[in-house]
Amino acid sequence: MTSVVVFDYGFGNVRSMVRALANLDIDVTLTSDHRQALEADGLVVPGVGAFAACMEGLRSVGGDMVIKDRLRAGHPVLGVCVGEQIMFERGMEHGDGEPGLGLIRGDVELLDADVVPHMGWDTVEAPEGSVLMKGVEHERFYFVHSFAAMGAAPADMSTDQIDFGGAEEHVTWCTYGRSRFVAAYERGPLFATQFHPEKSAEAGAQLLRNWIATF
């Protein structure tokens, strides 16, 4: 049976993600155990709250190394909400910037909108060739966030000895207020969503199926 680990580092709506995956007949485990996280077919990195606190929590249990070890081996990782944001270079919540994992080039900034947080269902702009968004390009997904990445580009991961080769980058966008931000990101084994697929009804379930199909 296909196995997925939801990485438990103290920051994330983990129970709803575990339920969503279990409903797809996936062998899902909630753990921070490195061996299980490395050996599973897929790894989900959830995240809620502040960027800096999530990064501190992730590093405290060695989750940053688990993620990079998996990507180095070409094994799929899915970051969700702040779990997506920490894949970027910096989070700007405190002005001077908190370092992220640096797996995607770009900064995570405060949304420019009259009402923040962005909370509720919204449509996205999916690119041609997206694996995650196949069949749900025109569906709505559930968002809860005040910060987001306003741009994305392939990062230089040579210092971590991670090489995605010629893997194409696919960026899905969403517009809220005056901000056009990264709603989902795909490149090689690295996948991430700003929205919550586990709270996005059938559209979210299909996105998770699409991700699982890449294993």
PDB file of C-alpha atoms in Angstrom:
ATOM      1  CA  MET A   1       0.000   0.000   0.000  1.00  0.00           C
ATOM      2  CA  THR A   2       1.193   3.532  -0.773  1.00  0.00           C
ATOM      3  CA  SER A   3       2.618   5.165   2.344  1.00  0.00           C
ATOM      4  CA  VAL A   4       2.655   8.840   3.313  1.00  0.00           C
ATOM      5  CA  VAL A   5       4.125  10.458   6.411  1.00  0.00           C
ATOM      6  CA  VAL A   6       2.618  13.700   7.687  1.00  0.00           C
ATOM      7  CA  PHE A   7       5.601  15.282   9.411  1.00  0.00           C
ATOM      8  CA  ASP A   8       4.766  16.214  13.003  1.00  0.00           C
ATOM      9  CA  TYR A   9       6.913  19.065  14.270  1.00  0.00           C
ATOM     10  CA  GLY A  10       4.292  20.910  16.322  1.00  0.00           C
ATOM     11  CA  PHE A  11       3.070  23.330  13.645  1.00  0.00           C
ATOM     12  CA  GLY A  12       0.205  22.226  11.458  1.00  0.00           C
ATOM     13  CA  ASN A  13      -3.400  21.179  11.205  1.00  0.00           C
ATOM     14  CA  VAL A  14      -2.163  17.612  11.121  1.00  0.00           C
ATOM     15  CA  ARG A  15      -5.315  15.714  12.042  1.00  0.00           C
ATOM     16  CA  SER A  16      -7.347  16.987   9.098  1.00  0.00           C
ATOM     17  CA  MET A  17      -4.512  16.116   6.712  1.00  0.00           C
ATOM     18  CA  VAL A  18      -4.196  12.626   8.175  1.00  0.00           C
ATOM     19  CA  ARG A  19      -7.952  12.108   7.758  1.00  0.00           C
ATOM     20  CA  ALA A  20      -7.936  13.421   4.188  1.00  0.00           C
ATOM     21  CA  LEU A  21      -5.166  11.011   3.193  1.00  0.00           C
ATOM     22  CA  ALA A  22      -6.689   8.087   5.063  1.00  0.00           C
ATOM     23  CA  ASN A  23      -9.920   8.678   3.133  1.00  0.00           C
ATOM     24  CA  LEU A  24      -7.920   7.994  -0.048  1.00  0.00           C
ATOM     25  CA  ASP A  25      -6.923   4.533   1.247  1.00  0.00           C
ATOM     26  CA  ILE A  26      -3.360   5.652   1.896  1.00  0.00           C
ATOM     27  CA  ASP A  27      -1.225   4.169   4.673  1.00  0.00           C
ATOM     28  CA  VAL A  28      -0.678   7.444   6.544  1.00  0.00           C
ATOM     29  CA  THR A  29       1.500   7.971   9.616  1.00  0.00           C
ATOM     30  CA  LEU A  30       1.840  11.109  11.753  1.00  0.00           C
ATOM     31  CA  THR A  31       5.415  11.188  13.045  1.00  0.00           C
ATOM     32  CA  SER A  32       8.668  13.121  13.304  1.00  0.00           C
ATOM     33  CA  ASP A  33      10.683   9.910  13.038  1.00  0.00           C
ATOM     34  CA  HIS A  34      13.413  10.471  10.457  1.00  0.00           C
ATOM     35  CA  ARG A  35      13.579   6.908   9.181  1.00  0.00           C
ATOM     36  CA  GLN A  36       9.840   6.689   8.567  1.00  0.00           C
ATOM     37  CA  ALA A  37       9.796  10.134   6.969  1.00  0.00           C
ATOM     38  CA  LEU A  38      12.655   9.199   4.642  1.00  0.00           C
ATOM     39  CA  GLU A  39      11.313   5.782   3.680  1.00  0.00           C
ATOM     40  CA  ALA A  40       7.656   6.717   3.026  1.00  0.00           C
ATOM     41  CA  ASP A  41       6.508   7.078  -0.569  1.00  0.00           C
ATOM     42  CA  GLY A  42       5.436  10.657   0.138  1.00  0.00           C
ATOM     43  CA  LEU A  43       6.059  13.290   2.834  1.00  0.00           C
ATOM     44  CA  VAL A  44       3.602  16.061   3.735  1.00  0.00           C
ATOM     45  CA  VAL A  45       4.982  19.097   5.585  1.00  0.00           C
ATOM     46  CA  PRO A  46       2.080  21.050   7.107  1.00  0.00           C
ATOM     47  CA  GLY A  47       2.399  24.426   8.773  1.00  0.00           C
ATOM     48  CA  VAL A  48       0.320  27.038  10.577  1.00  0.00           C
ATOM     49  CA  GLY A  49       1.217  30.208  12.438  1.00  0.00           C
ATOM     50  CA  ALA A  50       4.334  32.330  12.042  1.00  0.00           C
ATOM     51  CA  PHE A  51       7.052  31.597   9.490  1.00  0.00           C
ATOM     52  CA  ALA A  52       9.917  31.995  11.973  1.00  0.00           C
ATOM     53  CA  ALA A  53       8.283  29.776  14.600  1.00  0.00           C
ATOM     54  CA  CYS A  54       7.621  27.056  12.008  1.00  0.00           C
ATOM     55  CA  MET A  55      11.223  27.163  10.846  1.00  0.00           C
ATOM     56  CA  GLU A  56      12.470  26.952  14.430  1.00  0.00           C
ATOM     57  CA  GLY A  57      10.166  24.016  15.148  1.00  0.00           C
ATOM     58  CA  LEU A  58      11.168  22.233  11.961  1.00  0.00           C
ATOM     59  CA  ARG A  59      14.889  22.656  12.628  1.00  0.00           C
ATOM     60  CA  SER A  60      14.517  21.566  16.259  1.00  0.00           C
ATOM     61  CA  VAL A  61      13.523  18.063  15.124  1.00  0.00           C
ATOM     62  CA  GLY A  62      15.802  17.952  12.070  1.00  0.00           C
ATOM     63  CA  GLY A  63      12.917  18.304   9.646  1.00  0.00           C
ATOM     64  CA  ASP A  64      14.904  20.630   7.394  1.00  0.00           C
ATOM     65  CA  MET A  65      17.427  17.849   6.791  1.00  0.00           C
ATOM     66  CA  VAL A  66      14.691  15.239   6.254  1.00  0.00           C
ATOM     67  CA  ILE A  67      13.119  17.389   3.533  1.00  0.00           C
ATOM     68  CA  LYS A  68      16.433  18.004   1.794  1.00  0.00           C
ATOM     69  CA  ASP A  69      17.479  14.343   2.067  1.00  0.00           C
ATOM     70  CA  ARG A  70      14.213  13.280   0.413  1.00  0.00           C
ATOM     71  CA  LEU A  71      14.540  15.822  -2.382  1.00  0.00           C
ATOM     72  CA  ARG A  72      18.173  14.854  -2.924  1.00  0.00           C
ATOM     73  CA  ALA A  73      16.960  11.285  -3.470  1.00  0.00           C
ATOM     74  CA  GLY A  74      14.118  12.430  -5.752  1.00  0.00           C
ATOM     75  CA  HIS A  75      11.382  11.439  -3.279  1.00  0.00           C
ATOM     76  CA  PRO A  76       8.191  13.566  -3.265  1.00  0.00           C
ATOM     77  CA  VAL A  77       7.557  16.268  -0.660  1.00  0.00           C
ATOM     78  CA  LEU A  78       4.353  18.340  -0.357  1.00  0.00           C
ATOM     79  CA  GLY A  79       4.403  21.525   1.730  1.00  0.00           C
ATOM     80  CA  VAL A  80       1.036  22.987   2.771  1.00  0.00           C
ATOM     81  CA  CYS A  81       0.211  26.559   3.888  1.00  0.00           C
ATOM     82  CA  VAL A  82       3.190  27.751   5.966  1.00  0.00           C
ATOM     83  CA  GLY A  83       4.688  24.412   4.932  1.00  0.00           C
ATOM     84  CA  GLU A  84       4.789  25.923   1.445  1.00  0.00           C
ATOM     85  CA  GLN A  85       6.110  29.288   2.630  1.00  0.00           C
ATOM     86  CA  ILE A  86       9.142  27.814   4.406  1.00  0.00           C
ATOM     87  CA  MET A  87      10.282  26.279   1.098  1.00  0.00           C
ATOM     88  CA  PHE A  88      11.138  29.837  -0.039  1.00  0.00           C
ATOM     89  CA  GLU A  89      14.272  31.844   0.727  1.00  0.00           C
ATOM     90  CA  ARG A  90      12.914  34.254   3.326  1.00  0.00           C
ATOM     91  CA  GLY A  91       9.834  35.134   5.351  1.00  0.00           C
ATOM     92  CA  MET A  92       9.388  38.883   5.873  1.00  0.00           C
ATOM     93  CA  GLU A  93       7.044  38.881   8.880  1.00  0.00           C
ATOM     94  CA  HIS A  94       9.554  40.758  11.022  1.00  0.00           C
ATOM     95  CA  GLY A  95      10.890  43.073   8.357  1.00  0.00           C
ATOM     96  CA  ASP A  96      14.497  41.966   8.122  1.00  0.00           C
ATOM     97  CA  GLY A  97      13.666  38.482   6.875  1.00  0.00           C
ATOM     98  CA  GLU A  98      13.803  35.045   8.438  1.00  0.00           C
ATOM     99  CA  PRO A  99      15.694  32.423   6.394  1.00  0.00           C
ATOM    100  CA  GLY A 100      13.605  29.613   4.944  1.00  0.00           C
ATOM    101  CA  LEU A 101      14.787  26.385   3.353  1.00  0.00           C
ATOM    102  CA  GLY A 102      15.796  28.152   0.128  1.00  0.00           C
ATOM    103  CA  LEU A 103      14.314  25.481  -2.135  1.00  0.00           C
ATOM    104  CA  ILE A 104      12.346  28.074  -4.138  1.00  0.00           C
ATOM    105  CA  ARG A 105      13.673  31.532  -4.958  1.00  0.00           C
ATOM    106  CA  GLY A 106      11.474  34.281  -3.549  1.00  0.00           C
ATOM    107  CA  ASP A 107      10.272  36.022  -0.381  1.00  0.00           C
ATOM    108  CA  VAL A 108       7.090  35.540   1.642  1.00  0.00           C
ATOM    109  CA  GLU A 109       5.425  38.899   2.273  1.00  0.00           C
ATOM    110  CA  LEU A 110       2.278  40.394   3.796  1.00  0.00           C
ATOM    111  CA  LEU A 111      -0.721  40.385   1.464  1.00  0.00           C
ATOM    112  CA  ASP A 112      -1.695  43.816   0.133  1.00  0.00           C
ATOM    113  CA  ALA A 113      -5.451  43.790   0.702  1.00  0.00           C
ATOM    114  CA  ASP A 114      -8.106  45.719   2.590  1.00  0.00           C
ATOM    115  CA  VAL A 115      -8.936  42.669   4.700  1.00  0.00           C
ATOM    116  CA  VAL A 116      -6.249  40.295   5.975  1.00  0.00           C
ATOM    117  CA  PRO A 117      -6.138  37.349   6.467  1.00  0.00           C
ATOM    118  CA  HIS A 118      -7.308  35.926   3.177  1.00  0.00           C
ATOM    119  CA  MET A 119      -9.814  33.402   4.484  1.00  0.00           C
ATOM    120  CA  GLY A 120     -12.195  31.229   2.527  1.00  0.00           C
ATOM    121  CA  TRP A 121     -12.687  29.733  -0.920  1.00  0.00           C
ATOM    122  CA  ASP A 122     -10.977  31.173  -3.975  1.00  0.00           C
ATOM    123  CA  THR A 123     -10.171  30.275  -7.577  1.00  0.00           C
ATOM    124  CA  VAL A 124      -6.641  29.899  -8.924  1.00  0.00           C
ATOM    125  CA  GLU A 125      -4.797  30.310 -12.239  1.00  0.00           C
ATOM    126  CA  ALA A 126      -3.189  26.967 -13.083  1.00  0.00           C
ATOM    127  CA  PRO A 127      -0.463  26.675 -15.734  1.00  0.00           C
ATOM    128  CA  GLU A 128      -0.397  24.302 -18.667  1.00  0.00           C
ATOM    129  CA  GLY A 129       1.204  21.008 -17.696  1.00  0.00           C
ATOM    130  CA  SER A 130       0.494  21.211 -13.971  1.00  0.00           C
ATOM    131  CA  VAL A 131       0.386  17.781 -12.341  1.00  0.00           C
ATOM    132  CA  LEU A 132      -1.230  18.912  -9.084  1.00  0.00           C
ATOM    133  CA  MET A 133      -3.999  20.885 -10.768  1.00  0.00           C
ATOM    134  CA  LYS A 134      -4.943  18.359 -13.444  1.00  0.00           C
ATOM    135  CA  GLY A 135      -8.727  18.128 -13.590  1.00  0.00           C
ATOM    136  CA  VAL A 136      -9.257  20.827 -10.924  1.00  0.00           C
ATOM    137  CA  GLU A 137      -7.919  23.858 -12.801  1.00  0.00           C
ATOM    138  CA  HIS A 138     -11.211  25.716 -12.491  1.00  0.00           C
ATOM    139  CA  GLU A 139     -12.168  24.631  -8.969  1.00  0.00           C
ATOM    140  CA  ARG A 140     -12.036  26.664  -5.769  1.00  0.00           C
ATOM    141  CA  PHE A 141      -9.689  25.920  -2.868  1.00  0.00           C
ATOM    142  CA  TYR A 142      -9.689  26.896   0.791  1.00  0.00           C
ATOM    143  CA  PHE A 143      -7.197  29.538   1.976  1.00  0.00           C
ATOM    144  CA  VAL A 144      -6.334  30.883   5.439  1.00  0.00           C
ATOM    145  CA  HIS A 145      -3.246  33.124   5.422  1.00  0.00           C
ATOM    146  CA  SER A 146      -1.924  36.672   5.804  1.00  0.00           C
ATOM    147  CA  PHE A 147       1.427  36.166   4.077  1.00  0.00           C
ATOM    148  CA  ALA A 148       2.348  34.627   0.723  1.00  0.00           C
ATOM    149  CA  ALA A 149       5.136  34.423  -1.840  1.00  0.00           C
ATOM    150  CA  MET A 150       4.678  37.078  -4.514  1.00  0.00           C
ATOM    151  CA  GLY A 151       7.056  35.405  -6.948  1.00  0.00           C
ATOM    152  CA  ALA A 152       8.821  32.106  -7.522  1.00  0.00           C
ATOM    153  CA  ALA A 153      11.804  30.889  -9.483  1.00  0.00           C
ATOM    154  CA  PRO A 154      14.084  27.844  -9.381  1.00  0.00           C
ATOM    155  CA  ALA A 155      16.610  28.136  -6.570  1.00  0.00           C
ATOM    156  CA  ASP A 156      20.289  27.222  -6.708  1.00  0.00           C
ATOM    157  CA  MET A 157      20.392  24.176  -4.426  1.00  0.00           C
ATOM    158  CA  SER A 158      23.920  23.091  -5.309  1.00  0.00           C
ATOM    159  CA  THR A 159      25.197  23.728  -1.767  1.00  0.00           C
ATOM    160  CA  ASP A 160      22.674  21.135  -0.565  1.00  0.00           C
ATOM    161  CA  GLN A 161      23.665  18.821  -3.434  1.00  0.00           C
ATOM    162  CA  ILE A 162      20.058  18.825  -4.691  1.00  0.00           C
ATOM    163  CA  ASP A 163      19.653  18.690  -8.452  1.00  0.00           C
ATOM    164  CA  PHE A 164      16.267  18.540 -10.150  1.00  0.00           C
ATOM    165  CA  GLY A 165      17.959  18.342 -13.537  1.00  0.00           C
ATOM    166  CA  GLY A 166      15.765  19.668 -16.308  1.00  0.00           C
ATOM    167  CA  ALA A 167      12.531  19.392 -14.308  1.00  0.00           C
ATOM    168  CA  GLU A 168      10.068  22.062 -15.374  1.00  0.00           C
ATOM    169  CA  GLU A 169       8.687  24.576 -12.913  1.00  0.00           C
ATOM    170  CA  HIS A 170       4.908  25.023 -12.719  1.00  0.00           C
ATOM    171  CA  VAL A 171       3.470  27.888 -10.682  1.00  0.00           C
ATOM    172  CA  THR A 172      -0.228  28.275  -9.920  1.00  0.00           C
ATOM    173  CA  TRP A 173      -1.360  31.781  -8.950  1.00  0.00           C
ATOM    174  CA  CYS A 174      -4.176  33.387  -6.977  1.00  0.00           C
ATOM    175  CA  THR A 175      -5.177  37.038  -6.712  1.00  0.00           C
ATOM    176  CA  TYR A 176      -6.460  38.571  -3.481  1.00  0.00           C
ATOM    177  CA  GLY A 177      -6.793  42.293  -2.960  1.00  0.00           C
ATOM    178  CA  ARG A 178      -3.851  43.905  -4.747  1.00  0.00           C
ATOM    179  CA  SER A 179      -1.628  40.834  -4.436  1.00  0.00           C
ATOM    180  CA  ARG A 180      -1.011  38.131  -7.007  1.00  0.00           C
ATOM    181  CA  PHE A 181       0.657  35.348  -5.086  1.00  0.00           C
ATOM    182  CA  VAL A 182       1.904  31.772  -5.451  1.00  0.00           C
ATOM    183  CA  ALA A 183      -0.992  29.399  -4.755  1.00  0.00           C
ATOM    184  CA  ALA A 184       0.914  26.224  -5.669  1.00  0.00           C
ATOM    185  CA  TYR A 185       4.400  25.259  -6.838  1.00  0.00           C
ATOM    186  CA  GLU A 186       5.763  22.179  -8.608  1.00  0.00           C
ATOM    187  CA  ARG A 187       9.261  21.271  -9.692  1.00  0.00           C
ATOM    188  CA  GLY A 188      10.603  17.731  -9.785  1.00  0.00           C
ATOM    189  CA  PRO A 189       9.802  16.005  -6.452  1.00  0.00           C
ATOM    190  CA  LEU A 190       9.003  19.343  -4.743  1.00  0.00           C
ATOM    191  CA  PHE A 191       5.326  20.270  -4.479  1.00  0.00           C
ATOM    192  CA  ALA A 192       3.680  22.951  -2.347  1.00  0.00           C
ATOM    193  CA  THR A 193       0.297  24.640  -1.903  1.00  0.00           C
ATOM    194  CA  GLN A 194      -0.600  27.848  -0.072  1.00  0.00           C
ATOM    195  CA  PHE A 195      -4.207  26.661   0.185  1.00  0.00           C
ATOM    196  CA  HIS A 196      -5.339  23.688   2.260  1.00  0.00           C
ATOM    197  CA  PRO A 197      -6.156  20.680   0.029  1.00  0.00           C
ATOM    198  CA  GLU A 198      -7.286  18.749   3.107  1.00  0.00           C
ATOM    199  CA  LYS A 199     -10.027  21.374   3.662  1.00  0.00           C
ATOM    200  CA  SER A 200     -10.913  21.855  -0.014  1.00  0.00           C
ATOM    201  CA  ALA A 201     -13.567  19.131  -0.387  1.00  0.00           C
ATOM    202  CA  GLU A 202     -13.446  17.028  -3.571  1.00  0.00           C
ATOM    203  CA  ALA A 203     -11.122  19.444  -5.402  1.00  0.00           C
ATOM    204  CA  GLY A 204      -8.580  19.052  -2.625  1.00  0.00           C
ATOM    205  CA  ALA A 205      -8.997  15.284  -2.585  1.00  0.00           C
ATOM    206  CA  GLN A 206      -8.343  15.160  -6.340  1.00  0.00           C
ATOM    207  CA  LEU A 207      -5.238  17.299  -5.934  1.00  0.00           C
ATOM    208  CA  LEU A 208      -3.948  14.867  -3.306  1.00  0.00           C
ATOM    209  CA  ARG A 209      -4.695  11.969  -5.664  1.00  0.00           C
ATOM    210  CA  ASN A 210      -2.739  13.769  -8.384  1.00  0.00           C
ATOM    211  CA  TRP A 211       0.211  14.163  -6.034  1.00  0.00           C
ATOM    212  CA  ILE A 212       0.054  10.516  -4.922  1.00  0.00           C
ATOM    213  CA  ALA A 213       0.052   9.447  -8.580  1.00  0.00           C
ATOM    214  CA  THR A 214       3.567  10.903  -8.924  1.00  0.00           C
ATOM    215  CA  PHE A 215       5.052   8.341  -6.495  1.00  0.00           C
TER     216      PHE A 215
END
